[in-house]
Short mmCIF file of C-alpha atoms in Angstrom, two decimals:
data_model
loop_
_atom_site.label_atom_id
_atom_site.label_comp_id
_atom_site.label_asym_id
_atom_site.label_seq_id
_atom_site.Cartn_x
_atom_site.Cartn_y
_atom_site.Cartn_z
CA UNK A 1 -129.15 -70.89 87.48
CA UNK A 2 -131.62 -69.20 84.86
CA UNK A 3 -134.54 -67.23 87.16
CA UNK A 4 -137.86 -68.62 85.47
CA UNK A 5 -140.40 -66.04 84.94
CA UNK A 6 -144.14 -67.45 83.97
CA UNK A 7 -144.54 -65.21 80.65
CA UNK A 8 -146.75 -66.51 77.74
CA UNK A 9 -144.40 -66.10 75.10
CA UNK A 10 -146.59 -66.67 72.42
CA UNK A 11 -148.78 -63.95 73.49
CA UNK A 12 -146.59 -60.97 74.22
CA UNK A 13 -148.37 -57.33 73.40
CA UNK A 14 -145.74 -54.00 72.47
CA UNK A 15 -146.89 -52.96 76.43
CA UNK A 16 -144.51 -52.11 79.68
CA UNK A 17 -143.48 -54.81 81.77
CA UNK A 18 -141.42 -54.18 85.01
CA UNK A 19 -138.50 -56.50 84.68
CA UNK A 20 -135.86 -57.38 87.55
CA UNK A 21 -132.95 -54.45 86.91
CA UNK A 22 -132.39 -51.34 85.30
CA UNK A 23 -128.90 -49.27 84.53
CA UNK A 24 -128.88 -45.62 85.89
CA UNK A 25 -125.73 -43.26 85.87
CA UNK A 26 -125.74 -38.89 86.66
CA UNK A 27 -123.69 -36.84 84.84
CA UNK A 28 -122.52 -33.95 87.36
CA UNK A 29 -119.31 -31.56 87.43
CA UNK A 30 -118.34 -32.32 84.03
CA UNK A 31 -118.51 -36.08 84.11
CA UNK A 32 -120.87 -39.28 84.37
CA UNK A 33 -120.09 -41.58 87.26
CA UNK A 34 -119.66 -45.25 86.87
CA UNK A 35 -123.01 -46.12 86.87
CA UNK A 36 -125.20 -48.99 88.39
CA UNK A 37 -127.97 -51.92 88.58
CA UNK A 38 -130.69 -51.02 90.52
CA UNK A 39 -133.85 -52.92 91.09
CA UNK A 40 -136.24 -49.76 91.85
CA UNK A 41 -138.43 -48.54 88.24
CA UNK A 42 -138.90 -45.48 90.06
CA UNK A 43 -137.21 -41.98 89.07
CA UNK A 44 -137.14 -39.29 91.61
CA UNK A 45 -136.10 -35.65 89.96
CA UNK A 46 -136.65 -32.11 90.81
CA UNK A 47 -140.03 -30.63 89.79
CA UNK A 48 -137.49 -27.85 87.83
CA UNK A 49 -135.74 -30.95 85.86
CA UNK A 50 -135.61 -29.31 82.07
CA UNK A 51 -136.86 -32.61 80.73
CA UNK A 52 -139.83 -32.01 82.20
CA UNK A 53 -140.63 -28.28 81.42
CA UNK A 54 -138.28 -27.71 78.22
CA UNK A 55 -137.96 -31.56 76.44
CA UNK A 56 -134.43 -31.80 77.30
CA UNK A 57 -134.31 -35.59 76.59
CA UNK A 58 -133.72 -38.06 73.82
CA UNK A 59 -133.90 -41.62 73.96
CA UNK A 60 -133.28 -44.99 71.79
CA UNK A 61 -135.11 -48.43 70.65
CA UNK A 62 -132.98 -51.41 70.07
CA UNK A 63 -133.48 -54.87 70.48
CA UNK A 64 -131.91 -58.00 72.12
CA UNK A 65 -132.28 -61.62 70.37
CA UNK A 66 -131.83 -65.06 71.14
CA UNK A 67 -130.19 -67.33 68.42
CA UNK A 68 -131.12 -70.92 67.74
CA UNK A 69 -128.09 -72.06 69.37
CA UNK A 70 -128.74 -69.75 73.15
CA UNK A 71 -126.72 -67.20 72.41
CA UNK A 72 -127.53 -63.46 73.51
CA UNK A 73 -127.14 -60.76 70.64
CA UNK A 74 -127.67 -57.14 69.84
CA UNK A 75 -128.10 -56.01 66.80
CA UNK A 76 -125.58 -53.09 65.40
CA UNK A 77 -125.87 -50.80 69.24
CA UNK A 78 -122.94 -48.77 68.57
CA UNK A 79 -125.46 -47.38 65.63
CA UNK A 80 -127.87 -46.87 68.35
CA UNK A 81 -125.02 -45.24 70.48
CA UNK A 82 -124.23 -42.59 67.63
CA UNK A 83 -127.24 -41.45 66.89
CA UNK A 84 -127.86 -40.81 70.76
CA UNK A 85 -124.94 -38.88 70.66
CA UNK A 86 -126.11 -36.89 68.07
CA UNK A 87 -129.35 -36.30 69.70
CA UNK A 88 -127.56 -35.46 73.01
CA UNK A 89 -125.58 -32.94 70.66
CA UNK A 90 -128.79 -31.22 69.51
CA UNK A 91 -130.15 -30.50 72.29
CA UNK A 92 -127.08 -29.73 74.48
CA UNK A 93 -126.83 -32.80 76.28
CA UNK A 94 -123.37 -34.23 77.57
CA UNK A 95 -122.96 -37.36 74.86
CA UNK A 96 -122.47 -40.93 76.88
CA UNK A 97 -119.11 -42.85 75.42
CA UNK A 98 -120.14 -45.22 72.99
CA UNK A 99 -118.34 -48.39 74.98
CA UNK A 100 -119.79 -46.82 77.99
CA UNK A 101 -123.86 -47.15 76.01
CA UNK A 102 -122.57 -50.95 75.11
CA UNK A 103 -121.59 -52.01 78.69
CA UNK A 104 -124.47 -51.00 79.87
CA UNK A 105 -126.80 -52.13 77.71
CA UNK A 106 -125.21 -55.43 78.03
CA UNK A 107 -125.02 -55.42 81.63
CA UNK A 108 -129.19 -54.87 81.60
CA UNK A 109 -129.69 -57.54 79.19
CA UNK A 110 -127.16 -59.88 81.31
CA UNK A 111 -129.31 -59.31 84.47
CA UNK A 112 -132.75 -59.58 82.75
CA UNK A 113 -131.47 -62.64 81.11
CA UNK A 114 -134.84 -64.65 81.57
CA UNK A 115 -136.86 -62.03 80.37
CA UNK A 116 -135.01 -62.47 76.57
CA UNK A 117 -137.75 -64.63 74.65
CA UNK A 118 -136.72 -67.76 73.12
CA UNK A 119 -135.69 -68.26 69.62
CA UNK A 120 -138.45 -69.26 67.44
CA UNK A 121 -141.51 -67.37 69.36
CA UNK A 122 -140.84 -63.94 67.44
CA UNK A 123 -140.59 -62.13 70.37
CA UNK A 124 -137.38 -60.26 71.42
CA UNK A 125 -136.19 -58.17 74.30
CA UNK A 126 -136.92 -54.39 73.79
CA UNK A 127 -134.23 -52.06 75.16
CA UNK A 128 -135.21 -48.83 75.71
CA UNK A 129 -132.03 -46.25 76.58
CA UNK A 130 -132.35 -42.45 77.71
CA UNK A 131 -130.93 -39.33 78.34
CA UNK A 132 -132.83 -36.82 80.24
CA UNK A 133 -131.80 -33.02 82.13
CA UNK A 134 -132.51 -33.03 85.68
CA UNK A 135 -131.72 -30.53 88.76
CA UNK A 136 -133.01 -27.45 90.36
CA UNK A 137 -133.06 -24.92 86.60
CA UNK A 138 -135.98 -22.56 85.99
CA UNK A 139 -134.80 -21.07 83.25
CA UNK A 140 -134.84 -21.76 79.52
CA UNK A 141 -130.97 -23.30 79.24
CA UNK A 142 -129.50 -26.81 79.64
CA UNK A 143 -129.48 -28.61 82.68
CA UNK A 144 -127.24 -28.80 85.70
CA UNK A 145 -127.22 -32.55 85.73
CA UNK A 146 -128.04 -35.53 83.62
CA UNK A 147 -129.45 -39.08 84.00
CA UNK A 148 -128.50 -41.92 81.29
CA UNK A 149 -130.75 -44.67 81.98
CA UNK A 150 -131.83 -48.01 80.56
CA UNK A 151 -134.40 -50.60 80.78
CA UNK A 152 -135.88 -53.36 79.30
CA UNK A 153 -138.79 -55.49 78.72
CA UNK A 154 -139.99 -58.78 76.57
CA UNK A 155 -142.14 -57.74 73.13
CA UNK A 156 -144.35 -59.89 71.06
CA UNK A 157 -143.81 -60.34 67.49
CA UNK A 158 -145.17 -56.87 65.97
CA UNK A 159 -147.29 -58.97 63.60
CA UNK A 160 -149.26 -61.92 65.06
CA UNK A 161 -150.24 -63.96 62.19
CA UNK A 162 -147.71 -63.22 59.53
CA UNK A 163 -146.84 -59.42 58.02
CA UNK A 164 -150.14 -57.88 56.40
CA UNK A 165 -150.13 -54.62 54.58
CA UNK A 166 -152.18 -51.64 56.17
CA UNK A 167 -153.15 -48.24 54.95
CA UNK A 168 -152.37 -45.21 55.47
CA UNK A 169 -152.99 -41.46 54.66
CA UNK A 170 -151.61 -37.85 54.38
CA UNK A 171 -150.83 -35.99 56.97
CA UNK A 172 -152.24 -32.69 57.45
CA UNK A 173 -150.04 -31.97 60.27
CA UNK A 174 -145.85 -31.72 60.41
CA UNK A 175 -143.83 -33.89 62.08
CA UNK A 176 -141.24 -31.42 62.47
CA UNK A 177 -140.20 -28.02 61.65
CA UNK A 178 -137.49 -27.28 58.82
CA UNK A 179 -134.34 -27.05 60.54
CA UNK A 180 -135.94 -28.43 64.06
CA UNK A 181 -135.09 -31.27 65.64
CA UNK A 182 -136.99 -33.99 62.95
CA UNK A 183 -133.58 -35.78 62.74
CA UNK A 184 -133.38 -36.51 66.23
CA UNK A 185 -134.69 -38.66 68.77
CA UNK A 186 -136.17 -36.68 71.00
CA UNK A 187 -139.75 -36.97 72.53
CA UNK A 188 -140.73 -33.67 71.16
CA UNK A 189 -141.11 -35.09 67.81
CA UNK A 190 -143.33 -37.66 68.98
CA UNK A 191 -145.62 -35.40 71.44
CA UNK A 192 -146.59 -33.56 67.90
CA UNK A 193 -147.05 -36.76 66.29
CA UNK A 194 -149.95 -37.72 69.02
CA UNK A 195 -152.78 -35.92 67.18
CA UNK A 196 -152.38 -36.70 63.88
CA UNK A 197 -151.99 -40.60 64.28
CA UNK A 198 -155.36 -40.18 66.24
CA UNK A 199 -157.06 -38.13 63.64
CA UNK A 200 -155.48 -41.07 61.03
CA UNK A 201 -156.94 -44.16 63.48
CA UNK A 202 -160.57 -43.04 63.76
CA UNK A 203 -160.60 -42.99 59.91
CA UNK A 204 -159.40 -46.30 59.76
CA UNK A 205 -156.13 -45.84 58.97
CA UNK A 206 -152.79 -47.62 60.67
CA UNK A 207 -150.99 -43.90 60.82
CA UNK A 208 -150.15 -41.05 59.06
CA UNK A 209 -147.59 -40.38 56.48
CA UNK A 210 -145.66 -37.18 56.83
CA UNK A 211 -144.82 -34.69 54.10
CA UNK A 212 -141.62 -32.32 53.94
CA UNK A 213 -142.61 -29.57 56.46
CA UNK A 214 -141.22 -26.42 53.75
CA UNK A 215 -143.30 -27.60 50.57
CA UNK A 216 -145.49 -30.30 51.26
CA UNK A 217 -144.37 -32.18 48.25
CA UNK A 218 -142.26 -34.68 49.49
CA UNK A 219 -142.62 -38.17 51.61
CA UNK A 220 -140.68 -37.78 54.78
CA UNK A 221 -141.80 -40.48 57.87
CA UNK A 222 -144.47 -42.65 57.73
CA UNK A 223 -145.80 -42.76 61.68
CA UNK A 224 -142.70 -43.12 63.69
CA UNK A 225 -140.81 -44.93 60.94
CA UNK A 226 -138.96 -44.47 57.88
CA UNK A 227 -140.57 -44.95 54.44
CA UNK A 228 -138.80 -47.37 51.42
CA UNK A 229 -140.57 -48.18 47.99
CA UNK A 230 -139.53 -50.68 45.22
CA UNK A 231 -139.62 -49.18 42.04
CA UNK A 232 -141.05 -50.72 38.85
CA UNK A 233 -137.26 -51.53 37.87
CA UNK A 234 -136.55 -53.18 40.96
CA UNK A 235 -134.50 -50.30 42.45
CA UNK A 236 -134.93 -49.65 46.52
CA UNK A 237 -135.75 -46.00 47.31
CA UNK A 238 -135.91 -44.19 50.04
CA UNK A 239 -136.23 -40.48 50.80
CA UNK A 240 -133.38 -38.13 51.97
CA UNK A 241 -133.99 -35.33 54.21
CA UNK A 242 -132.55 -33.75 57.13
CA UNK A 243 -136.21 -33.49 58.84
CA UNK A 244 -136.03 -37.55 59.02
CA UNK A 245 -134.91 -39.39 61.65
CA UNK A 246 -131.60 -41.50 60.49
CA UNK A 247 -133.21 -45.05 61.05
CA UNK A 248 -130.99 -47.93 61.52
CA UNK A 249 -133.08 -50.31 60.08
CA UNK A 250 -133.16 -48.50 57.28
CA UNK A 251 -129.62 -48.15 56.74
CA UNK A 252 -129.52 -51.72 57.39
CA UNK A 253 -132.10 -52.43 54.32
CA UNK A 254 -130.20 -50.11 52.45
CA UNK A 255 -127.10 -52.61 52.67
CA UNK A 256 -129.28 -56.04 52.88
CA UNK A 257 -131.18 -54.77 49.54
CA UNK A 258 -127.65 -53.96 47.74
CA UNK A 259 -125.32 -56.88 48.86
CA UNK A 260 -128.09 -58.80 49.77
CA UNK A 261 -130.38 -59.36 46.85
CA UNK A 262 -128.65 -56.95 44.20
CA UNK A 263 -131.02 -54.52 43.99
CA UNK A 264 -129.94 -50.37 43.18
CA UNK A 265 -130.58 -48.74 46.10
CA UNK A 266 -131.11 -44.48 45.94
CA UNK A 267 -131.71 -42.37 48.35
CA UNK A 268 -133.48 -39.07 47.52
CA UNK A 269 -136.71 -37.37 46.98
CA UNK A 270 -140.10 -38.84 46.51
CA UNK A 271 -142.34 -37.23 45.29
CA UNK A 272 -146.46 -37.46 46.98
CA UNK A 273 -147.08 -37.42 43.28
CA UNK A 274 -145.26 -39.68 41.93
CA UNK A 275 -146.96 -43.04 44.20
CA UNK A 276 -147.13 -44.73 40.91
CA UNK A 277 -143.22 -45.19 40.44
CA UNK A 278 -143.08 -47.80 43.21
CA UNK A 279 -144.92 -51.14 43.07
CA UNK A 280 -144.42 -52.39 47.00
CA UNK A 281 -143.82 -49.65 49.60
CA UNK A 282 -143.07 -50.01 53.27
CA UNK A 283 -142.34 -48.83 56.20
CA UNK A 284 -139.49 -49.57 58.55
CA UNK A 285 -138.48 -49.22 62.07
CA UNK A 286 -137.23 -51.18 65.21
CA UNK A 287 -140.23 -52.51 66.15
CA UNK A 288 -141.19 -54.27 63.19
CA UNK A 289 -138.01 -54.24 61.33
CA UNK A 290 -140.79 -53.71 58.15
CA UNK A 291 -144.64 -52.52 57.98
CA UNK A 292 -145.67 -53.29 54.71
CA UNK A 293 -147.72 -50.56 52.78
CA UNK A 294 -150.71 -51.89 51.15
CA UNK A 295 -152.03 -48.18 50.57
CA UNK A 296 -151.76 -44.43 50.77
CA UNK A 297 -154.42 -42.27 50.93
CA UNK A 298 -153.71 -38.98 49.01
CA UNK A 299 -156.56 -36.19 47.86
CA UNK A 300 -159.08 -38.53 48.62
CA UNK A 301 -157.75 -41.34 46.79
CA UNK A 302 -156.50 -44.58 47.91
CA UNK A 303 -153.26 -45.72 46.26
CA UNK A 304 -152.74 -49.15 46.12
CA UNK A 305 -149.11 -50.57 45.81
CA UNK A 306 -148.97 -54.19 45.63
CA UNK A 307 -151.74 -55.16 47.34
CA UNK A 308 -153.89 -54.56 50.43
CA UNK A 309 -154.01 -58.07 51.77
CA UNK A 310 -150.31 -59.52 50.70
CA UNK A 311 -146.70 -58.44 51.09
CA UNK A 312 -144.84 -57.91 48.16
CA UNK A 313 -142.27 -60.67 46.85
CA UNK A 314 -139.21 -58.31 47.42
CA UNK A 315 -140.48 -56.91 51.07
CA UNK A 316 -140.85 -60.22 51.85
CA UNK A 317 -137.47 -61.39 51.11
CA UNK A 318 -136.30 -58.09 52.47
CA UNK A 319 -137.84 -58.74 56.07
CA UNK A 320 -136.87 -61.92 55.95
CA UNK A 321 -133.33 -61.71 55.37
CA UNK A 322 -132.94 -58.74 58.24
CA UNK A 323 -134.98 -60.48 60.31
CA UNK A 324 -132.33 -63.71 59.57
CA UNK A 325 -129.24 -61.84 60.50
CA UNK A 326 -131.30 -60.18 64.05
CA UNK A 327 -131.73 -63.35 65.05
CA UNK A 328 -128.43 -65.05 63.78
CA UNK A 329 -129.77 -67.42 61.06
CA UNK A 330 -128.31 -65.46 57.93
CA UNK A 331 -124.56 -63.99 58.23
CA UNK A 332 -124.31 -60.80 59.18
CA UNK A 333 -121.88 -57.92 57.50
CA UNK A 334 -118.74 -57.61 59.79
CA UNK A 335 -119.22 -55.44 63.09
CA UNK A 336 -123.00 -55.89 62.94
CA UNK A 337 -123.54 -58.41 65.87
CA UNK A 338 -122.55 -57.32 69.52
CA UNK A 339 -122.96 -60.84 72.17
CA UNK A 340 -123.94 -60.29 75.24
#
């Protein structure tokens, strides 16, 4: 029998919540161990652990839906697996076996079963998966020992009230270095990113977005998430660089806006300049599968897309129909859904 936890639904915030179980495995001697539930949220390491002192660590966002019909899915982990990998490659970190990242994601959702909103209240189960160095290591070079670990938690919808457009403006600051570590999920990126999203709230802004760190020319990120526009000829751009993190959702627009709604898609340079190409822009990411752009503040300037107070008609139909597949209402591409 289904545990019954007294959550508001309705009213979830994006904030920590300790749920029942967590999945923790060590990688030591060459191998990771079996791994296991465990009940404590606690993490004891050595004060010399290189996550702490040299940001050996990467981590991942996905989510965990209920369908109209009960069912438990994730949507397209192995994605999330990969790019851990390649995260874990970056920064020297022994990769976890894709089926091995699946199981145990499943086996957290499994055991926080009543913690996975129901369909229909727009709130999902966030799953938040890490890799971190531990162990007794002083000096700069990777660690002796690993921890892959994974919890959980319930999330509201990311926009109460319907999507609404929000503003944003140039950063002055780089997310990342050319040739750095932009492309990865690590926490470094993110620690950097701190500053300028507070220098963006106090003017009003929702976040920053981030230029190519060699010219300044160039849209890269827009906050923590990746940037799309619609062009006046209907085509779906977004920008290509290897300073921007590879974001599923994206990818997954890419396809939706293609097969989807038969729109070109491109990926490739955009240009600061060149704002007045698109006429919707958004951003995209886990957490709110799309942010839509109202404006972007550039030399002082405020450049509206399609408007500051509604979504555009081809956003909309965008979110909607990824939204749809998340939460098993529209039919998803082959190898897309994982049930738990």
């Amino acid at each position: 029998m289904l545990k019954e936890v007294n959550i508001d639904w309705q009213n979830l915030g994006f904030a920590y919540m300790k749920t029942d179980f967590r999945y923790i495995s060590t990688w030591k001697d060459g191998k990771w161990d079996e791994g296991n539930l465990v009940e404590d949220n606690m993490l004891r390491i050595s004060e010399a652990s290189t996550a702490l002192h040299y940001g050996q660590q990467c981590f991942e966002g996905l989510k965990a839906y209920k369908t109209k019909d009960g069912k438990i899915q994730l949507f397209r982990a192995d994605e999330n697996a990969k790019r851990m990998n390649r995260s874990c490659r970056r920064l020297l970190m022994p990769e976890v076996p894709v089926e091995k990242f699946i199981d145990a994601v499943k086996q957290v959702v499994k055991a926080n079963e009543a913690y996975v909103p129901p369909y229909g209240t727009g709130a999902t189960l966030y799953i938040r998966p890490f890799v971190i160095g531990v162990g007794d290591n002083v000096g700069v070079k990777p660690a002796p020992e690993y921890l892959f670990c994974i919890f959980c938690l319930p999330v509201g919808p990311y926009f109460k009230g319907g999507m609404t457009p929000v503003n944003f403006m140039i950063a002055d600051y780089d997310r990342a270095a050319p040739y750095g570590t932009g492309g990865e999920k690590v926490g470094g990126n993110y620690a950097s990113s701190l500053m300028p999203h507070e220098i963006a709230a106090k003017k009003g802004y929702a976040d920053c977005v981030y230029l190519d760190p060699a010219t300044h020319t160039k849209i890269e990120e827009v906050g923590s998430a990746n940037f799309f526009g619609i062009t006046k000829d209907n085509k779906f751009v977004t920008p290509i660089s290897p300073s921007i993190l590879p974001s599923i959702t994206k990818y997954s627009l890419l396809h939706v806006a293609k097969e989807y709604l038969g729109l070109e898609t491109e990926e490739r340079d955009v240009f600061v300049e060149n704002l007045d190409e698109f006429k919707e822009a958004g951003a995209c990411g886990t957490a709110a599968v799309i942010t839509p752009i109202g404006g972007i503040e550039y030399k002082d300037k405020l450049h509206v897309f399609y408007s500051e107070t509604e979504v555009g008609p081809i956003t909309k139909k965008l979110y909607d129909t990824l939204y749809g597949i998340q939460i098993g209402d529209v039919k998803a591409p082959e190898g897309w859904i994982f049930e738990v």
